[in-house]
CSV table of C-alpha atoms in Angstrom, one decimal:
chain,number,residue,atom,x,y,z
H,1,MET,CA,11.4,-8.9,-23.3
H,2,LEU,CA,7.9,-10.5,-23.2
H,3,THR,CA,5.6,-11.4,-26.1
H,4,ALA,CA,2.4,-9.3,-26.5
H,5,GLU,CA,0.4,-12.3,-25.2
H,6,GLN,CA,2.6,-12.6,-22.1
H,7,ASN,CA,2.3,-8.9,-21.4
H,8,GLU,CA,-1.5,-9.1,-21.6
H,9,ARG,CA,-1.6,-12.1,-19.3
H,10,LEU,CA,0.4,-10.3,-16.6
H,11,SER,CA,-1.2,-6.9,-17.0
H,12,ARG,CA,-5.0,-7.3,-17.4
H,13,VAL,CA,-7.0,-7.5,-14.2
H,14,GLY,CA,-10.7,-7.6,-15.2
H,15,PRO,CA,-13.1,-10.4,-14.4
H,16,GLY,CA,-12.2,-13.6,-16.1
H,17,THR,CA,-8.6,-12.7,-17.0
H,18,PRO,CA,-5.8,-14.9,-15.6
H,19,MET,CA,-4.3,-12.1,-13.5
H,20,GLY,CA,-7.7,-10.9,-12.5
H,21,GLU,CA,-8.6,-14.3,-11.1
H,22,LEU,CA,-5.3,-14.5,-9.2
H,23,LEU,CA,-5.7,-11.0,-7.7
H,24,ARG,CA,-9.3,-11.8,-6.7
H,25,ARG,CA,-7.9,-14.3,-4.2
H,26,TYR,CA,-6.6,-11.4,-2.0
H,27,TRP,CA,-8.0,-8.6,0.0
H,28,HIS,CA,-7.1,-5.2,-1.4
H,29,PRO,CA,-7.2,-1.7,0.3
H,30,ILE,CA,-9.8,0.5,-1.4
H,31,SER,CA,-10.2,3.4,1.1
H,32,THR,CA,-9.5,4.5,4.6
H,33,THR,CA,-11.4,5.3,7.8
H,34,GLY,CA,-10.1,8.9,7.3
H,35,GLU,CA,-11.8,9.1,3.9
H,36,LEU,CA,-15.1,7.7,5.2
H,37,ALA,CA,-15.0,10.2,8.0
H,38,ASP,CA,-15.1,12.9,5.3
H,39,ASN,CA,-17.8,11.2,3.3
H,40,PRO,CA,-19.4,7.9,4.3
H,41,VAL,CA,-20.3,7.1,0.7
H,42,ARG,CA,-17.6,6.8,-1.9
H,43,PRO,CA,-17.4,5.5,-5.5
H,44,VAL,CA,-14.6,3.0,-5.8
H,45,ARG,CA,-13.1,1.0,-8.6
H,46,VAL,CA,-11.2,-2.2,-8.0
H,47,LEU,CA,-10.1,-5.0,-10.4
H,48,GLY,CA,-12.1,-3.4,-13.2
H,49,GLU,CA,-15.4,-3.3,-11.3
H,50,ALA,CA,-17.2,0.0,-10.5
H,51,LEU,CA,-18.6,-0.2,-7.0
H,52,THR,CA,-20.0,1.9,-4.1
H,53,LEU,CA,-18.4,1.8,-0.7
H,54,TYR,CA,-20.5,3.0,2.2
H,55,GLN,CA,-20.8,3.1,6.0
H,56,ASP,CA,-24.3,3.0,7.4
H,57,THR,CA,-25.6,4.9,10.4
H,58,GLN,CA,-24.8,1.9,12.6
H,59,GLY,CA,-21.2,1.9,11.5
H,60,ARG,CA,-21.4,-1.2,9.3
H,61,LEU,CA,-19.5,-1.2,6.0
H,62,GLY,CA,-21.0,-2.2,2.7
H,63,LEU,CA,-19.6,-2.6,-0.8
H,64,ILE,CA,-22.2,-2.9,-3.5
H,65,ALA,CA,-22.8,-2.2,-7.2
H,66,ARG,CA,-22.3,1.3,-8.5
H,67,ARG,CA,-25.8,1.8,-9.8
H,68,CYS,CA,-29.3,1.3,-8.5
H,69,PRO,CA,-31.1,-1.4,-10.6
H,70,HIS,CA,-34.3,0.7,-10.6
H,71,ARG,CA,-33.4,3.7,-12.8
H,72,ARG,CA,-29.6,3.3,-12.9
H,73,VAL,CA,-28.8,6.2,-10.6
H,74,ASP,CA,-25.2,6.4,-9.4
H,75,LEU,CA,-25.2,5.3,-5.8
H,76,LYS,CA,-22.3,7.6,-4.9
H,77,TRP,CA,-25.2,10.0,-4.1
H,78,GLY,CA,-26.8,7.4,-1.8
H,79,ILE,CA,-28.0,8.2,1.8
H,80,PRO,CA,-26.7,6.0,4.6
H,81,THR,CA,-29.5,4.6,6.9
H,82,ASP,CA,-29.8,2.2,9.7
H,83,ASP,CA,-30.6,-0.5,7.2
H,84,GLY,CA,-28.0,0.2,4.5
H,85,LEU,CA,-27.7,2.7,1.6
H,86,ARG,CA,-30.8,4.5,0.3
H,87,CYS,CA,-31.0,5.5,-3.4
H,88,PRO,CA,-31.6,9.3,-3.6
H,89,TYR,CA,-34.0,9.0,-6.6
H,90,HIS,CA,-36.8,6.8,-5.3
H,91,GLY,CA,-35.6,5.5,-1.9
H,92,TRP,CA,-34.8,1.9,-2.8
H,93,THR,CA,-32.5,0.8,0.0
H,94,PHE,CA,-29.8,-2.0,-0.1
H,95,ASP,CA,-28.0,-3.7,2.7
H,96,GLU,CA,-24.4,-4.9,2.9
H,97,ALA,CA,-25.4,-8.2,1.3
H,98,GLY,CA,-26.9,-6.4,-1.7
H,99,ALA,CA,-30.5,-7.2,-0.8
H,100,CYS,CA,-33.2,-4.6,-1.5
H,101,VAL,CA,-34.8,-4.0,1.9
H,102,LEU,CA,-37.0,-1.1,1.1
H,103,GLN,CA,-39.1,0.2,-1.9
H,104,PRO,CA,-41.2,3.1,-0.5
H,105,ALA,CA,-43.4,3.6,-3.6
H,106,GLU,CA,-44.5,0.0,-3.9
H,107,SER,CA,-47.6,-1.2,-2.1
H,108,GLY,CA,-47.4,-2.5,1.4
H,109,ASN,CA,-48.0,-6.2,0.4
H,110,SER,CA,-45.6,-6.1,-2.6
H,111,ARG,CA,-42.9,-8.8,-2.6
H,112,PHE,CA,-41.1,-7.1,-5.5
H,113,LYS,CA,-38.1,-6.1,-3.3
H,114,ASP,CA,-37.5,-9.7,-2.5
H,115,LYS,CA,-36.7,-10.3,-6.2
H,116,VAL,CA,-34.1,-7.4,-6.4
H,117,ARG,CA,-30.5,-7.7,-5.5
H,118,VAL,CA,-27.3,-5.9,-6.5
H,119,SER,CA,-23.8,-7.3,-6.5
H,120,ALA,CA,-22.1,-7.1,-3.1
H,121,TYR,CA,-18.6,-8.0,-1.8
H,122,PRO,CA,-17.1,-8.5,1.6
H,123,VAL,CA,-15.5,-5.4,3.1
H,124,ALA,CA,-13.7,-4.9,6.4
H,125,GLU,CA,-11.4,-2.5,8.3
H,126,LEU,CA,-7.9,-3.3,9.4
H,127,GLY,CA,-5.3,-0.8,10.6
H,128,GLY,CA,-7.5,2.1,9.5
H,129,LEU,CA,-7.6,0.8,5.9
H,130,ILE,CA,-10.8,-0.4,4.3
H,131,TRP,CA,-10.3,-3.7,2.5
H,132,ALA,CA,-12.4,-5.5,-0.2
H,133,TYR,CA,-12.4,-9.1,-1.3
H,134,LEU,CA,-13.8,-9.9,-4.8
H,135,GLY,CA,-12.9,-13.5,-5.0
H,136,PRO,CA,-14.7,-16.9,-4.4
H,137,GLN,CA,-16.0,-17.8,-1.0
H,138,PRO,CA,-15.0,-18.5,1.6
H,139,ALA,CA,-12.9,-15.4,1.9
H,140,PRO,CA,-9.4,-15.8,3.4
H,141,LEU,CA,-8.2,-13.9,6.5
H,142,LEU,CA,-7.4,-10.2,6.3
H,143,PRO,CA,-3.6,-9.7,5.8
H,144,ALA,CA,-2.6,-8.8,9.3
H,145,TRP,CA,1.0,-7.7,8.5
H,146,ARG,CA,2.8,-6.0,11.4
H,147,PRO,CA,2.4,-2.3,10.2
H,148,PHE,CA,-1.4,-2.8,10.5
H,149,THR,CA,-1.4,-4.4,13.9
H,150,VAL,CA,1.6,-3.0,15.9
H,151,GLU,CA,0.5,-1.2,19.0
H,152,GLY,CA,1.7,2.2,20.3
H,153,ALA,CA,1.9,3.7,16.8
H,154,LEU,CA,1.0,7.1,15.3
H,155,ARG,CA,-0.3,6.3,11.8
H,156,HIS,CA,-0.9,8.1,8.5
H,157,VAL,CA,-1.2,7.1,4.9
H,158,ALA,CA,-0.5,8.8,1.6
H,159,VAL,CA,-2.7,8.0,-1.3
H,160,THR,CA,-2.5,8.7,-5.0
H,161,THR,CA,-4.5,7.6,-8.1
H,162,ILE,CA,-2.0,6.9,-10.9
H,163,PRO,CA,-3.1,6.7,-14.5
H,164,CYS,CA,-1.1,3.5,-15.4
H,165,ASN,CA,-1.2,-0.3,-15.0
H,166,TRP,CA,-0.6,-1.8,-11.6
H,167,LEU,CA,2.3,-4.0,-12.7
H,168,GLN,CA,4.8,-1.2,-13.6
H,169,CYS,CA,4.1,0.2,-10.1
H,170,VAL,CA,4.7,-3.1,-8.4
H,171,GLU,CA,7.8,-4.0,-10.5
H,172,ASN,CA,9.5,-0.9,-9.0
H,173,ALA,CA,9.7,-2.7,-5.6
H,174,LEU,CA,12.0,-5.4,-7.2
H,175,ASP,CA,14.3,-2.8,-8.8
H,176,PRO,CA,16.8,-1.5,-6.2
H,177,VAL,CA,19.2,0.1,-8.6
H,178,HIS,CA,16.7,2.8,-9.7
H,179,ALA,CA,17.2,4.4,-6.2
H,180,GLU,CA,20.6,5.9,-6.9
H,181,HIS,CA,19.6,7.3,-10.3
H,182,LEU,CA,15.9,8.3,-9.8
H,183,HIS,CA,16.2,9.5,-6.2
H,184,GLY,CA,19.8,10.6,-6.4
H,185,TRP,CA,20.9,12.0,-9.7
H,186,PHE,CA,17.4,12.8,-11.0
H,187,TRP,CA,16.3,14.5,-7.8
H,188,GLU,CA,19.5,16.6,-7.8
H,189,TYR,CA,18.9,17.6,-11.4
H,190,LEU,CA,15.3,18.6,-10.7
H,191,ALA,CA,16.3,20.6,-7.6
H,192,THR,CA,18.9,22.5,-9.7
H,193,ARG,CA,16.3,23.2,-12.4
H,194,ARG,CA,13.9,24.5,-9.7
H,195,GLY,CA,16.6,26.7,-8.1
H,196,GLU,CA,16.3,24.7,-4.9
H,197,TRP,CA,19.8,23.1,-4.7
H,198,SER,CA,21.5,23.9,-1.4
H,199,GLU,CA,24.5,22.6,0.6
H,200,ALA,CA,22.0,21.1,3.0
H,201,LEU,CA,20.4,19.0,0.2
H,202,ALA,CA,23.8,18.2,-1.2
H,203,SER,CA,24.5,15.7,1.5
H,204,THR,CA,21.1,14.0,0.9
H,205,PHE,CA,21.9,13.7,-2.8
H,206,ALA,CA,25.3,12.3,-2.1
H,207,ARG,CA,23.9,9.7,0.1
H,208,LEU,CA,21.2,8.7,-2.4
H,209,LYS,CA,23.6,8.6,-5.3
H,210,ARG,CA,25.9,5.9,-3.7
H,211,PRO,CA,26.3,3.1,-6.3
H,212,HIS,CA,25.0,-0.3,-5.6
H,213,ALA,CA,27.9,-2.7,-5.1
H,214,ARG,CA,25.8,-5.8,-4.8
H,215,ILE,CA,22.2,-6.8,-5.1
H,216,ALA,CA,20.4,-10.1,-4.4
H,217,PHE,CA,16.9,-11.5,-4.5
H,218,GLU,CA,15.7,-14.6,-2.7
H,219,PRO,CA,12.2,-16.2,-3.0
H,220,THR,CA,10.5,-16.6,0.4
H,221,ALA,CA,7.3,-18.2,1.6
H,222,HIS,CA,5.7,-14.7,1.4
H,223,GLY,CA,7.2,-13.3,-1.8
H,224,ILE,CA,10.8,-12.1,-2.4
H,225,ASN,CA,13.4,-10.5,-0.2
H,226,LYS,CA,15.4,-7.8,-1.9
H,227,ARG,CA,18.9,-7.1,-0.5
H,228,ARG,CA,21.5,-4.5,-1.4
H,229,ILE,CA,24.9,-3.3,-0.4
H,230,LEU,CA,25.9,0.2,-1.4
H,231,GLU,CA,29.5,1.3,-2.1
H,232,GLY,CA,31.4,1.5,1.1
H,233,GLN,CA,29.1,-0.9,3.0
H,234,ASP,CA,29.5,-4.5,4.1
H,235,GLU,CA,27.1,-7.3,4.8
H,236,HIS,CA,26.2,-5.8,8.2
H,237,ALA,CA,24.3,-3.0,6.4
H,238,PRO,CA,20.6,-3.3,7.3
H,239,ASP,CA,19.5,-3.3,3.7
H,240,TRP,CA,21.6,-6.5,3.2
H,241,GLU,CA,21.3,-8.1,6.6
H,242,HIS,CA,17.5,-7.7,6.8
H,243,GLY,CA,16.6,-6.7,3.3
H,244,HIS,CA,13.2,-5.3,2.1
H,245,PRO,CA,10.5,-8.0,1.9
H,246,PHE,CA,8.2,-7.9,-1.1
H,247,ILE,CA,4.9,-9.3,0.1
H,248,PHE,CA,3.1,-11.1,-2.8
H,249,PRO,CA,1.3,-9.9,-4.8
H,250,THR,CA,1.3,-6.0,-4.4
H,251,ALA,CA,3.1,-4.9,-1.3
H,252,VAL,CA,6.6,-4.0,-0.1
H,253,SER,CA,7.9,-3.5,3.5
H,254,LEU,CA,10.3,-0.7,4.0
H,255,GLY,CA,11.4,0.7,7.4
H,256,THR,CA,13.9,2.3,9.6
H,257,ALA,CA,14.3,2.8,13.4
H,258,GLY,CA,10.9,3.3,14.9
H,259,LEU,CA,9.0,3.0,11.6
H,260,TYR,CA,6.8,0.2,10.2
H,261,GLN,CA,6.1,1.1,6.6
H,262,ILE,CA,4.3,-0.8,3.9
H,263,GLU,CA,3.5,0.3,0.4
H,264,MET,CA,0.7,-1.3,-1.6
H,265,ARG,CA,-0.8,-0.8,-5.1
H,266,THR,CA,-4.4,-1.7,-5.7
H,267,PRO,CA,-5.3,-2.3,-9.4
H,268,MET,CA,-8.4,-0.2,-10.0
H,269,ASP,CA,-8.6,-1.3,-13.7
H,270,ASP,CA,-6.1,-2.1,-16.5
H,271,GLU,CA,-4.9,1.5,-16.7
H,272,THR,CA,-5.4,2.9,-13.2
H,273,THR,CA,-3.7,2.1,-9.9
H,274,TRP,CA,-4.4,3.3,-6.3
H,275,SER,CA,-1.1,3.7,-4.6
H,276,ILE,CA,-0.9,3.8,-0.8
H,277,ILE,CA,2.2,4.5,1.4
H,278,TYR,CA,1.3,3.4,5.0
H,279,GLN,CA,3.4,4.4,7.9
H,280,ALA,CA,3.1,3.4,11.6
H,281,TRP,CA,5.6,5.4,13.7
H,282,VAL,CA,6.4,3.8,17.1
H,283,PRO,CA,8.3,6.0,19.4
H,284,GLY,CA,8.3,3.5,22.3
H,285,HIS,CA,9.4,4.2,25.8
H,286,GLY,CA,5.9,5.0,27.0
H,287,VAL,CA,5.7,8.2,24.9
H,288,GLN,CA,2.1,9.6,25.0
H,289,LEU,CA,0.6,9.6,21.5
H,290,PRO,CA,-2.1,12.1,20.3
H,291,GLU,CA,-5.5,10.6,19.8
H,292,GLN,CA,-6.4,9.3,16.3
H,293,PRO,CA,-10.2,8.8,15.8
H,294,HIS,CA,-9.5,7.6,12.3
H,295,LEU,CA,-6.5,7.0,10.0
H,296,THR,CA,-5.0,10.3,8.9
H,297,THR,CA,-5.2,10.2,5.1
H,298,PHE,CA,-3.6,12.7,2.7
H,299,GLU,CA,-2.9,13.0,-1.0
H,300,ALA,CA,0.6,12.5,-2.3
H,301,PRO,CA,0.6,14.7,-5.4
H,302,LEU,CA,1.6,13.5,-8.8
H,303,GLU,CA,4.0,16.4,-9.7
H,304,GLU,CA,5.6,17.1,-13.1
H,305,LEU,CA,8.9,18.1,-11.4
H,306,PRO,CA,8.6,15.8,-8.4
H,307,SER,CA,10.2,17.2,-5.2
H,308,TYR,CA,10.0,14.1,-3.1
H,309,ILE,CA,11.0,10.4,-3.4
H,310,ALA,CA,7.5,8.8,-3.9
H,311,GLY,CA,6.6,11.5,-6.5
H,312,GLN,CA,9.7,10.5,-8.5
H,313,ASP,CA,8.6,6.9,-8.6
H,314,MET,CA,5.0,7.8,-9.6
H,315,VAL,CA,5.9,10.0,-12.5
H,316,VAL,CA,8.1,7.4,-14.1
H,317,TRP,CA,5.5,4.7,-13.6
H,318,ARG,CA,2.9,6.9,-15.3
H,319,ASP,CA,5.2,7.8,-18.2
H,320,GLN,CA,6.0,4.2,-19.1
H,321,GLY,CA,2.5,4.4,-20.6
H,322,PRO,CA,-1.0,3.3,-19.6
H,323,ILE,CA,0.3,-0.3,-20.0
H,324,ALA,CA,4.0,-0.6,-20.4
H,325,ASP,CA,5.0,-2.3,-23.7
H,326,ARG,CA,7.3,-5.0,-22.5
H,327,THR,CA,7.7,-6.4,-26.0
H,328,GLU,CA,10.2,-3.5,-26.5
H,329,GLU,CA,12.2,-3.6,-23.3
H,330,MET,CA,15.7,-4.8,-22.9
H,331,LEU,CA,16.4,-6.3,-19.5
H,332,GLY,CA,19.9,-6.6,-18.0
H,333,GLU,CA,21.6,-8.4,-15.2
H,334,SER,CA,20.4,-5.8,-12.6
H,335,ASP,CA,16.8,-6.7,-13.5
H,336,ARG,CA,16.9,-10.1,-11.9
H,337,GLY,CA,14.3,-9.1,-9.3
H,338,ILE,CA,11.8,-8.1,-12.0
H,339,ILE,CA,12.3,-11.4,-13.9
H,340,LEU,CA,11.8,-13.3,-10.7
H,341,LEU,CA,8.6,-11.4,-9.9
H,342,ARG,CA,7.2,-12.2,-13.3
H,343,ARG,CA,8.0,-15.9,-13.0
H,344,MET,CA,6.3,-15.9,-9.5
H,345,LEU,CA,3.2,-14.3,-10.9
H,346,GLU,CA,3.0,-16.9,-13.7
H,347,GLU,CA,3.5,-19.7,-11.1
H,348,GLN,CA,0.7,-18.4,-8.9
H,349,MET,CA,-1.7,-17.8,-11.8
H,350,THR,CA,-1.2,-21.4,-12.8
H,351,ARG,CA,-1.9,-22.5,-9.2
H,352,VAL,CA,-5.2,-20.6,-9.3
H,353,GLU,CA,-6.1,-22.1,-12.7
H,354,LYS,CA,-5.6,-25.6,-11.1
H,355,GLY,CA,-8.0,-24.7,-8.3
H,356,LYS,CA,-5.3,-24.2,-5.7
H,357,ASP,CA,-4.7,-21.2,-3.3
H,358,PRO,CA,-1.8,-19.0,-4.2
H,359,ILE,CA,0.8,-17.9,-1.6
H,360,ASN,CA,-0.2,-15.5,1.2
H,361,VAL,CA,-3.8,-16.7,1.2
H,362,PHE,CA,-4.4,-17.7,4.9
H,363,ARG,CA,-7.4,-19.7,6.0
H,364,ALA,CA,-6.7,-20.1,9.8
H,365,PRO,CA,-5.0,-17.7,12.3
H,366,GLN,CA,-2.2,-20.0,13.0
H,367,GLU,CA,-1.3,-20.0,9.3
H,368,HIS,CA,-0.7,-16.2,9.2
H,369,PRO,CA,3.0,-15.5,10.0
H,370,ALA,CA,4.3,-12.5,12.0
H,371,LEU,CA,6.6,-11.4,9.2
H,372,PRO,CA,9.5,-9.4,10.8
H,373,GLN,CA,9.4,-5.9,9.4
H,374,SER,CA,10.8,-2.4,10.0
H,375,SER,CA,11.3,-1.6,13.7
H,376,GLU,CA,11.7,-5.3,14.6
H,377,GLU,CA,14.7,-5.4,12.4
H,378,TYR,CA,16.1,-1.9,12.7
H,379,GLY,CA,15.4,-1.4,16.5
H,380,ALA,CA,13.6,1.3,18.4
H,381,VAL,CA,14.0,4.9,17.6
H,382,LYS,CA,17.1,6.6,19.1
H,383,GLY,CA,19.3,9.4,18.1
H,384,TYR,CA,16.5,10.8,16.1
H,385,VAL,CA,17.3,14.0,14.1
H,386,PRO,CA,14.4,16.5,14.2
H,387,GLY,CA,12.7,16.7,10.7
H,388,ALA,CA,14.3,13.4,9.5
H,389,ALA,CA,10.8,11.7,9.1
H,390,ARG,CA,9.9,14.3,6.5
H,391,LEU,CA,12.3,12.8,4.1
H,392,ARG,CA,10.5,9.4,4.2
H,393,THR,CA,8.5,9.0,1.0
H,394,ALA,CA,5.5,11.5,1.0
H,395,GLY,CA,6.1,12.9,4.5
H,396,PRO,CA,6.2,16.6,3.5
H,397,PHE,CA,2.5,16.5,2.7
H,398,SER,CA,1.2,14.9,5.9
H,399,PRO,CA,-1.0,17.1,8.1
H,400,ILE,CA,0.4,15.4,11.2
H,401,MET,CA,4.1,15.6,10.4
H,402,ASP,CA,4.7,18.0,13.3
H,403,GLU,CA,3.1,15.5,15.7
H,404,ILE,CA,5.1,12.6,14.3
H,405,ASP,CA,8.3,14.7,14.8
H,406,GLU,CA,7.4,15.5,18.3
H,407,VAL,CA,6.8,11.9,19.4
H,408,LEU,CA,9.9,10.7,17.7
H,409,ILE,CA,12.0,13.4,19.5
H,410,ALA,CA,10.4,12.4,22.8
H,411,GLY,CA,11.1,8.7,22.1
H,412,SER,CA,14.7,9.4,21.2
H,413,ARG,CA,15.1,11.5,24.3
H,414,ALA,CA,13.6,8.7,26.5
H,415,ALA,CA,15.8,6.1,24.9
H,416,GLU,CA,18.9,8.3,25.7
H,417,GLU,CA,17.8,8.7,29.3
H,418,ALA,CA,17.1,5.0,29.6
H,419,GLY,CA,20.6,4.3,28.3
H,420,THR,CA,22.1,6.7,30.7
H,421,ARG,CA,20.3,5.1,33.7
H,422,GLU,CA,21.5,1.7,32.5
H,423,ARG,CA,25.1,2.8,32.3
H,424,GLU,CA,24.9,4.3,35.7
H,425,ARG,CA,23.4,1.1,37.1
H,426,VAL,CA,26.1,-1.0,35.6
H,427,LYS,CA,28.8,1.3,36.8
H,428,GLY,CA,27.3,1.3,40.3
H,429,SER,CA,27.3,-2.5,40.4
H,430,LEU,CA,30.9,-2.6,39.2
H,431,ASP,CA,32.0,-0.1,41.9
H,432,TYR,CA,30.3,-2.2,44.5
């Protein structure tokens, strides 16, 4: 267990707090191109600060204070212009640097606007996500992990605002044993309560309930690699041979054949977390993909009787309380990953307090690693079972799930045909 002071130090993310200062050294996802396509002006909250995200009519992104300094109007009602964001009340307009560039009611020779500024932060797009950086300058590179940059992918992202502290969401990534109980036994119990239990689901529950025979956690240059062997498996199992990389400070990479998946948790404030589950499906073999003018974004619901894997995670995070009371917890041997994470957080907060960069802060392109993830480890999609992608996290709620299924079926079929041609080529050469 932790002391109350230790728990506060790890949990609180506002300006001036030790954890807040650490997290301000990183870029955090705050929205998506899909959300901005629906509305180019969005109120956001990140690391305890209320802000306004907007895209002007030239396509430039801005992230500025929530309220206009004139009469304190909420800029979520702002009007995008060629020059920035125009307050709807009196027309004061602010550019992406926070400078006031227009005050229509002031006299033509007034220099008043030159004295007016609002807070503004760097904001950028990568992989269809909109990222914000709230830390000291110069800003580091955007985190170009493979799911955000891999080509030939059909992408979507599930988002959920969860009323709890960020750390209890992130700690879940270093807790492999929960899977057999929360996603196996608990899901089976809920399905029975809802009257949804079936023979078809029974095989899924049996697979998810397999006990963990062995778990391991190893610190890496980028965070922690989590490994596990389930009952009946050996060390050639992908989850042991490759593991699941936890990418410090808030992300975990999960994947399967043809899938690059990364999950991230953005601390909005001390008691609210924005959860994203980002998937890039890569069918390969020259399969034609449907056009995606922006990142498909959908809500993963926070259900009371959760009927999908991510929903089961989210409901237990929420019900640990707004900020989990770690002074009352009793950790066991299987919690080694959580203990390791807390130590790593403490080490990196200390680095920041000494004026040093924490891990995964990259200043030059050659410093950023191409961390192997998902398809690179598990191989290209083949032998795909139609509908299988719907079982991945929040898949059932995606509006493009049918399209994903179609391209994976096509990729699997192409892989099978390529394999047949190769076998025939080898056979022909042997006959010769």
